[in-house]
């Protein structure tokens, strides 16, 4: 393996994707777009127009070479066929009056999701680009010979051929550019490119090279960010074994892995790129984790699939990295993921071959188009809507049902809005590159965004669960049991942001049961709400052959939606963020980390196929040394045994974070796990920084 | 069924023995160590603590207190401890958590569910329940009842003790205690008296006694420069003669408890100086050379 040592190359890989941006030629961009648009418009079938536009893009966009990188994929992506999709999307956007009202009020949002899915990488790596072209040609030939063949299907296969031939052109143009470059690595790189232009990859390096080519192709030609890389330790393992057989040393494998991981990391400003490591670890799993740890990278994000088969040794190795400040890991519970997918009608066989999309959203690989980020609904706003009306209700049950009716209205509106836009997908989004990796789409000759996948799903996320539950219990106790205040008077106090109601607020915060504190009353109410939410979302028909999936994560919406929310009955002040993911309200996890884990695992997470995560923060002093690792393991194992969905950890002290606020330049490498991904702490805005510190300070 | 006076239950306690534990804090202690970081555990009686720095003078506590112990003047909030009957009505109404009520009379039946609720965590981390304080063996009958109930449930038990209790107290808990976390603060009786207000012969004799009864013992040495730093070698030499010791831990003194003294209206006896890393290291190596146990931290 004749390549530049990674340690030498490393610094020249930083920012390589941004540097390409600077070289983008604006004039050329416009003419490129006009040409692609003309090609697209000239075709009767959009899909074929798109396929041809993709081909044209790869034939004409500028390609670049970073002589220090051993994998090539740089091209000008400032103007891609994505723009066609965006224009078509914009032209068709037409929101309902209810949607407009709810968005304005900060109650919900609903949108198209072109991103959150994953190609079937196993097929890509097994067939290679030429293999997929051959398959599409064969299907096209067979379709043309069939009596009653449809032009639509033929157009689909032709589009696949056009797009994939475009990818071949892209590979060859990169190879030619690399061949003209003087670098110790250029022969190596050029050979890998030549190989994957001709056939399926055979070596680990070829497979890795194809990973980058294909990722870029689907992202910038199909137009989809946030596509996962799949279980890379499993997918690359056959190539690893073959390499070892033909005498490649472990150190050479490690060197390739360093390049591979670091290159994804250098791409990070473009998208949140996750991969996962399988619950059954192999030798490559350990190589990936150890190299990743040594590089100390914030990206790509790693989903750790956990099952009874996952070796404790691997978990302890990862916990050690988490302890050292590497927060890229989220632990996902395989058993729960599979039953959650089964609950939305995915077969056991398909569910078993799952991957994780975006933050922690599961999806059946090559079978499901999950669209994990369509609708988002602020639960606490439903309570506000009801209180605001100033009506009274005879008992808590009637009040509660009225609030849930409001939640149902938010969700139905979100679902309608998603369906409204998704119905237009055949005129907006065509993805020949992605679709060709789905066996069902190939068999049907239909794009996955037009219903080509086996499961064509959509999603709604409900968030702010702790703020919501604490607020409901506050009303139950203060209004109906202790009779301290009437509902209309409570709203007056909330509208005044607790002015004159400080004593009530203290009583609510100090004395009433809280979500996430192991309280049976709060846990039972949460369970009831989760079941009701599941009935409102899960398995609702989305009108394109699929169903909706319920999620309970919040990402960073807690800030924007919190700003629009008045003071809430749980004691929260106006404008403050609502609760995050499955976490308790800040300062209200009164029984500590074990209490929140117990409460959260009281809920049926198999009702949350779109995903949910618990964030826990531990002070570094509590997890020192080997004993500390056992303690983290004990927490993790109890969460998983209790059928919790996913969990992520921050091992940080609030003192460190405060110091980082004061002297950010000294803490540029400090990573934190926030909402669903890890970031450099100093890159966060002040509100997000303070929210994180507050969530840790109540220890 | 006996009753006990406790002041706290700490879940996810990780410094009170192995694994993830729940620690039950008993109220009342026979010693008065100058460095005590749980002064709320010294008195047997319930107490109201008032944290001035958190108070925003809203007046809620004054309305809640039937004895008029809380009052407000232009100078701010005045808490008259003499009027306080220690019932703690003021704690619940304080919006700023400026008032803490320490002390709760409970039965084993009442407290057991809370001690058992983290059972899964104990099992997954090799943890259990620790009785601490205060001095938990001052309420030995209550402690024994809780410990025996825990053992019936198969829970690992630890007793964190100063050792300053009658030998009979140990007899009561020995059958149900998996490990003792035993404080040794000084060997020289004069030093011990200066640090804790009491003589240490009872403590050292009890240690030898439980050792002779086959108890597993984790020794804890609070390390307080200016008070017992001269005692480290003597402690190590003494420990070398005691069987059954599984671990020796040196606990570096910290002065983070100052606000509690003020809040409780107690005289702050905390030493100002905390040990430096070098001092701590040399204390640990002194122990290590005199008492060659392998689990030193």
Coordinates of C-alpha atoms in Angstrom, one line a residue, chain A residues 9-270:
Chain A
X9 CA -2.0 14.0 5.4
X10 CA -4.3 14.7 8.3
X11 CA -4.0 18.5 8.5
X12 CA -4.4 18.8 4.7
X13 CA -7.8 17.0 4.9
X14 CA -9.3 19.6 7.3
X15 CA -11.7 21.8 5.5
X16 CA -11.2 20.3 2.1
X17 CA -14.9 20.4 1.3
X18 CA -15.1 24.1 2.2
X19 CA -12.1 24.9 0.1
X20 CA -13.9 23.4 -2.9
X21 CA -16.8 25.7 -2.3
X22 CA -14.5 28.7 -2.7
X23 CA -13.5 27.5 -6.1
X24 CA -17.0 27.3 -7.3
X25 CA -17.6 29.4 -10.4
X26 CA -20.9 31.3 -10.1
X27 CA -21.2 31.9 -13.8
X28 CA -20.7 28.3 -14.6
X29 CA -23.2 27.4 -12.0
X30 CA -26.0 29.3 -13.6
X31 CA -25.4 27.8 -17.0
X32 CA -25.1 24.4 -15.5
X33 CA -28.5 24.9 -13.8
X34 CA -30.1 26.1 -17.0
X35 CA -28.8 23.1 -18.9
X36 CA -30.0 20.6 -16.3
X37 CA -33.4 22.4 -16.0
X38 CA -33.8 22.2 -19.8
X39 CA -32.9 18.5 -19.8
X40 CA -35.4 17.9 -17.0
X41 CA -38.2 19.9 -18.7
X42 CA -37.7 18.2 -22.0
X43 CA -38.6 14.8 -20.7
X44 CA -42.2 13.6 -20.5
X45 CA -41.4 11.6 -17.4
X46 CA -39.9 13.6 -14.6
X47 CA -37.8 10.6 -13.4
X48 CA -36.1 10.3 -16.7
X49 CA -35.5 14.0 -16.8
X50 CA -33.9 13.8 -13.4
X51 CA -31.8 10.8 -14.4
X52 CA -30.5 12.7 -17.4
X53 CA -29.9 15.9 -15.4
X54 CA -27.9 13.9 -12.9
X55 CA -25.8 12.5 -15.7
X56 CA -25.3 15.9 -17.2
X57 CA -24.3 17.2 -13.7
X58 CA -21.5 14.6 -13.4
X59 CA -20.3 15.1 -16.9
X60 CA -20.0 18.8 -16.4
X61 CA -19.5 19.9 -12.8
X62 CA -15.9 20.7 -11.9
X63 CA -14.0 17.9 -10.2
X64 CA -11.1 18.6 -7.8
X65 CA -8.3 16.5 -6.2
X66 CA -6.9 16.9 -2.8
X67 CA -3.4 15.3 -3.3
X68 CA -3.2 14.4 0.4
X69 CA -6.4 12.5 0.5
X70 CA -6.4 8.8 -0.6
X71 CA -10.1 8.8 -1.4
X72 CA -11.4 11.1 -4.2
X73 CA -14.8 12.6 -4.3
X74 CA -14.4 16.4 -4.6
X75 CA -16.6 18.3 -7.0
X76 CA -18.4 21.5 -7.2
X77 CA -21.7 20.9 -5.5
X78 CA -22.9 24.5 -5.3
X79 CA -25.3 23.8 -8.1
X80 CA -26.7 20.3 -8.3
X81 CA -29.9 18.7 -9.5
X82 CA -31.2 19.3 -6.0
X83 CA -32.1 22.8 -7.1
X84 CA -34.6 21.3 -9.5
X85 CA -36.3 19.6 -6.6
X86 CA -36.2 22.7 -4.4
X87 CA -37.8 24.8 -7.1
X88 CA -40.5 22.2 -7.7
X89 CA -41.1 22.0 -4.0
X90 CA -41.4 25.7 -3.5
X91 CA -43.8 26.0 -6.4
X92 CA -46.1 23.5 -4.8
X93 CA -46.0 24.6 -1.2
X94 CA -49.6 25.4 -0.2
X95 CA -50.3 25.3 3.5
X96 CA -53.8 24.9 5.0
X97 CA -55.3 27.6 7.1
X98 CA -55.0 25.4 10.3
X99 CA -51.4 24.7 9.6
X100 CA -50.6 28.4 9.1
X101 CA -52.4 29.2 12.4
X102 CA -50.6 26.4 14.3
X103 CA -47.2 27.3 13.0
X104 CA -47.7 30.9 13.9
X105 CA -48.8 29.9 17.4
X106 CA -45.8 27.7 17.9
X107 CA -47.9 24.5 18.2
X108 CA -46.6 22.5 15.4
X109 CA -44.7 22.3 12.2
X110 CA -44.9 19.9 9.3
X111 CA -42.8 19.5 6.2
X112 CA -41.5 17.3 3.5
X113 CA -38.5 15.2 4.5
X114 CA -36.2 14.3 1.6
X115 CA -33.3 13.4 3.8
X116 CA -33.8 10.9 6.6
X117 CA -33.2 7.5 5.1
X118 CA -30.4 5.3 4.1
X119 CA -29.6 3.5 0.9
X120 CA -29.1 -0.3 1.0
X121 CA -25.3 -0.1 1.3
X122 CA -25.1 -3.9 1.2
X123 CA -26.4 -3.9 -2.4
X124 CA -24.2 -1.0 -3.4
X125 CA -21.1 -2.7 -2.2
X126 CA -22.0 -6.1 -3.5
X127 CA -23.1 -5.1 -7.0
X128 CA -21.0 -2.0 -7.4
X129 CA -22.1 0.8 -9.8
X130 CA -21.7 -1.4 -12.9
X131 CA -23.7 -4.2 -11.3
X132 CA -26.6 -1.9 -10.6
X133 CA -26.5 -0.6 -14.2
X134 CA -26.5 -4.2 -15.5
X135 CA -29.5 -5.0 -13.3
X136 CA -31.4 -1.9 -14.5
X137 CA -30.6 -2.8 -18.1
X138 CA -31.9 -6.3 -17.7
X139 CA -35.1 -5.0 -16.0
X140 CA -35.6 -2.5 -18.8
X141 CA -35.1 -5.1 -21.4
X142 CA -37.6 -7.5 -19.7
X143 CA -40.1 -4.7 -19.2
X144 CA -40.0 -3.7 -22.9
X145 CA -40.6 -7.3 -23.9
X146 CA -43.6 -7.6 -21.6
X147 CA -46.9 -7.2 -23.1
X148 CA -48.5 -4.1 -21.6
X149 CA -45.3 -2.7 -20.5
X150 CA -45.7 0.8 -19.1
X151 CA -43.7 3.8 -20.2
X152 CA -43.4 4.9 -16.6
X153 CA -41.5 1.8 -15.6
X154 CA -39.3 2.0 -18.6
X155 CA -38.6 5.6 -17.8
X156 CA -37.6 4.6 -14.2
X157 CA -35.1 2.0 -15.4
X158 CA -33.7 4.3 -18.0
X159 CA -33.4 7.0 -15.3
X160 CA -31.4 4.6 -13.1
X161 CA -29.1 3.8 -16.0
X162 CA -28.6 7.5 -16.9
X163 CA -27.9 8.4 -13.3
X164 CA -25.5 5.5 -12.6
X165 CA -23.7 6.0 -15.8
X166 CA -23.3 9.6 -14.6
X167 CA -21.7 8.2 -11.5
X168 CA -19.3 6.2 -13.6
X169 CA -18.4 9.4 -15.5
X170 CA -17.8 11.1 -12.1
X171 CA -15.5 8.3 -11.0
X172 CA -13.6 8.3 -14.3
X173 CA -13.2 12.1 -14.3
X174 CA -11.9 11.9 -10.7
X175 CA -9.5 9.2 -11.8
X176 CA -8.2 11.2 -14.7
X177 CA -7.7 14.2 -12.4
X178 CA -5.9 12.1 -9.8
X179 CA -3.7 10.6 -12.5
X180 CA -2.5 14.1 -13.3
X181 CA -1.7 14.8 -9.7
X182 CA 1.7 14.4 -8.2
X183 CA 1.3 12.7 -4.8
X184 CA 2.6 9.5 -3.1
X185 CA -1.0 8.4 -2.9
X186 CA -2.2 9.1 -6.5
X187 CA -1.5 5.7 -8.0
X188 CA -3.3 4.0 -5.2
X189 CA -6.3 6.3 -5.5
X190 CA -6.4 6.1 -9.3
X191 CA -6.3 2.3 -9.2
X192 CA -9.2 2.1 -6.7
X193 CA -11.2 4.5 -8.9
X194 CA -10.5 2.5 -12.0
X195 CA -11.6 -0.7 -10.2
X196 CA -15.0 0.6 -9.0
X197 CA -15.7 2.2 -12.4
X198 CA -15.4 -1.3 -13.9
X199 CA -16.8 -3.7 -11.3
X200 CA -17.9 -4.2 -7.7
X201 CA -15.3 -3.4 -5.1
X202 CA -13.1 -6.2 -3.9
X203 CA -10.7 -4.6 -1.5
X204 CA -11.4 -2.6 1.7
X205 CA -9.9 0.5 0.0
X206 CA -12.2 0.1 -3.0
X207 CA -15.2 -0.4 -0.8
X208 CA -14.3 2.7 1.2
X209 CA -13.8 4.7 -2.0
X210 CA -17.2 3.6 -3.3
X211 CA -18.7 4.6 0.0
X212 CA -17.6 8.2 -0.6
X213 CA -18.6 8.3 -4.3
X214 CA -22.0 6.8 -3.6
X215 CA -22.7 9.0 -0.6
X216 CA -21.9 12.1 -2.5
X217 CA -23.8 11.0 -5.6
X218 CA -27.0 10.3 -3.7
X219 CA -26.7 13.4 -1.6
X220 CA -25.9 15.9 -4.3
X221 CA -27.7 14.4 -7.2
X222 CA -30.8 12.9 -5.7
X223 CA -30.8 15.7 -3.2
X224 CA -30.9 14.2 0.2
X225 CA -28.9 15.1 3.2
X226 CA -28.7 13.1 6.4
X227 CA -28.4 9.7 4.9
X228 CA -26.9 7.1 7.1
X229 CA -23.9 5.0 6.3
X230 CA -25.4 1.8 7.8
X231 CA -23.6 -0.8 9.9
X232 CA -20.1 -0.1 8.6
X233 CA -18.4 -2.8 10.7
X234 CA -20.7 -5.4 9.2
X235 CA -20.8 -4.0 5.7
X236 CA -17.0 -3.6 5.4
X237 CA -16.2 -6.9 7.2
X238 CA -16.1 -9.2 4.2
X239 CA -13.6 -6.8 2.5
X240 CA -11.6 -6.7 5.7
X241 CA -11.4 -10.5 5.7
X242 CA -10.4 -10.7 2.1
X243 CA -7.7 -8.1 2.6
X244 CA -6.3 -9.9 5.6
X245 CA -6.3 -13.1 3.5
X246 CA -4.3 -11.6 0.8
X247 CA -1.8 -10.3 3.3
X248 CA -2.8 -6.8 4.2
X249 CA -1.5 -6.1 7.7
X250 CA -3.7 -4.9 10.6
X251 CA -1.7 -1.7 10.7
X252 CA -2.5 -1.0 7.0
X253 CA -6.2 -1.7 7.7
X254 CA -6.0 0.8 10.6
X255 CA -4.3 3.4 8.4
X256 CA -7.2 3.0 5.9
X257 CA -9.7 3.3 8.7
X258 CA -8.1 6.5 9.9
X259 CA -8.4 8.1 6.5
X260 CA -11.9 6.8 6.1
X261 CA -13.1 8.1 9.5
X262 CA -11.2 11.4 9.2
X263 CA -12.6 12.1 5.8
X264 CA -16.2 11.8 7.0
X265 CA -15.3 14.0 9.9
X266 CA -13.9 16.6 7.5
X267 CA -17.3 16.6 5.7
X268 CA -19.2 17.4 8.8
X269 CA -20.3 20.9 8.0
X270 CA -22.4 19.5 5.2

